[in-house]
XYZ file of C-alpha atoms in Angstrom:
143
model
C 5.799 4.712 -12.238
C 2.379 5.134 -10.695
C 1.660 7.555 -7.886
C -1.260 8.746 -5.864
C -1.766 11.053 -2.916
C -4.568 10.589 -0.428
C -5.723 13.014 2.256
C -6.249 10.982 5.430
C -6.344 13.722 8.084
C -9.327 13.640 10.419
C -9.923 9.895 10.042
C -9.540 7.318 12.799
C -9.219 4.296 10.480
C -8.262 3.714 6.832
C -6.347 1.420 4.456
C -4.496 2.508 1.329
C -2.037 1.004 -1.099
C -2.192 -1.209 -4.180
C -3.578 -4.619 -5.111
C -3.104 -7.122 -7.947
C -5.835 -7.280 -10.573
C -6.669 -10.894 -9.648
C -7.127 -10.442 -5.875
C -10.040 -12.099 -4.138
C -12.622 -9.409 -3.367
C -15.445 -11.581 -2.035
C -15.979 -12.945 1.435
C -13.322 -12.907 4.122
C -10.035 -11.917 2.513
C -6.556 -12.186 4.033
C -5.153 -8.876 2.790
C -1.390 -9.484 2.744
C 1.324 -9.211 0.075
C 1.197 -13.003 -0.411
C -2.422 -12.549 -1.528
C -1.717 -9.486 -3.685
C -2.276 -6.555 -1.306
C 0.433 -4.042 -0.341
C -0.960 -1.351 1.946
C -0.681 0.794 5.049
C -3.500 0.926 7.586
C -4.496 3.177 10.457
C -6.583 1.903 13.370
C -7.932 3.804 16.384
C -6.398 7.126 15.288
C -2.786 6.224 16.163
C -1.966 2.588 15.279
C -0.216 2.408 11.910
C 0.758 -0.946 10.391
C 1.645 -2.604 7.121
C -0.312 -5.816 6.624
C 2.569 -8.221 6.252
C 2.818 -11.637 7.970
C 3.140 -10.780 10.820
C 2.002 -7.152 10.639
C 4.737 -4.518 10.578
C 3.831 -1.878 13.159
C 5.086 1.615 12.315
C 5.588 4.371 14.886
C 4.885 7.680 13.164
C 5.932 10.580 15.372
C 4.271 13.025 12.993
C 0.782 11.781 12.015
C 0.372 12.307 8.258
C -2.403 14.447 6.811
C -1.618 13.325 3.259
C -0.032 9.992 2.257
C 1.810 9.495 -1.025
C 1.842 6.004 -2.528
C 4.428 5.439 -5.269
C 4.625 2.248 -7.305
C 7.827 1.790 -9.285
C 7.741 -0.839 -12.021
C 10.746 0.624 -13.824
C 13.657 -0.255 -11.571
C 15.239 -2.230 -14.378
C 15.740 -5.142 -12.011
C 14.461 -8.629 -12.636
C 14.068 -11.384 -10.081
C 15.061 -14.874 -11.225
C 13.257 -17.969 -9.945
C 14.689 -21.381 -10.891
C 11.905 -23.762 -11.942
C 13.910 -26.800 -13.012
C 17.460 -27.421 -14.125
C 18.206 -24.851 -16.865
C 14.666 -23.397 -16.739
C 14.128 -20.036 -15.056
C 11.267 -17.590 -14.717
C 12.048 -13.883 -14.635
C 9.705 -11.364 -13.017
C 10.111 -7.588 -12.875
C 10.783 -6.078 -9.468
C 8.137 -3.981 -7.779
C 8.561 -1.270 -5.191
C 5.605 0.237 -3.348
C 6.680 3.212 -1.222
C 4.666 5.285 1.231
C 5.464 8.883 2.215
C 4.180 11.593 4.517
C 3.713 14.119 1.691
C 3.695 17.369 3.653
C 6.615 16.434 5.931
C 8.493 14.822 2.995
C 9.227 11.745 5.128
C 9.604 8.215 3.782
C 7.458 5.810 5.828
C 8.039 2.357 4.308
C 8.847 0.504 1.065
C 7.667 -2.942 0.016
C 10.006 -4.805 -2.370
C 8.349 -7.641 -4.273
C 7.719 -9.017 -7.752
C 4.664 -8.766 -9.947
C 3.229 -10.671 -12.871
C 0.058 -8.677 -13.558
C -1.529 -5.222 -13.433
C -1.741 -3.355 -10.145
C -4.600 -1.127 -9.022
C -5.049 1.424 -6.224
C -6.555 -0.010 -3.042
C -8.509 2.262 -0.697
C -10.779 1.630 2.258
C -12.229 4.423 4.395
C -13.237 1.705 6.936
C -16.455 1.911 8.941
C -18.037 5.141 10.165
C -17.713 4.234 13.881
C -20.878 6.151 14.848
C -19.589 9.319 13.179
C -16.065 9.217 14.636
C -14.596 8.170 11.261
C -16.913 10.039 8.893
C -14.243 12.194 7.231
C -13.741 10.967 3.645
C -10.496 9.804 2.080
C -9.685 12.368 -0.614
C -7.569 11.373 -3.606
C -5.632 14.444 -4.714
C -3.733 15.195 -7.924
C 0.024 14.686 -7.852
C 1.942 17.859 -8.636
C 4.933 17.202 -10.896
């Protein structure tokens, strides 16, 4: 299991989640799970969405100050994909869950498969003439 907590309070825009090691990081990138990105974004201080196809808009009644991102590789489940008759590929299941840490509220969980290493994905977005200057702060997870 991998986990991270990120302080997002005071920002108007941000993205955070995880990405596959092999994602395209140059030029215009379509940041969706199909392309190896699983993340939550905030736009204009109150528009939360998961970048799925189409985007999954989330109504958060209590705006989070700190977001927890938990990646579970150890569910013990395997997804089977038939390739040809009597030939199958098995991939471990992946869960990426997002929580409002202080309120202890589950926000959303992605269920998918993975075939390579995953890495944290953060974007503080643009400064917006000082309106979004507060930094994202990665904080230690207390166990």
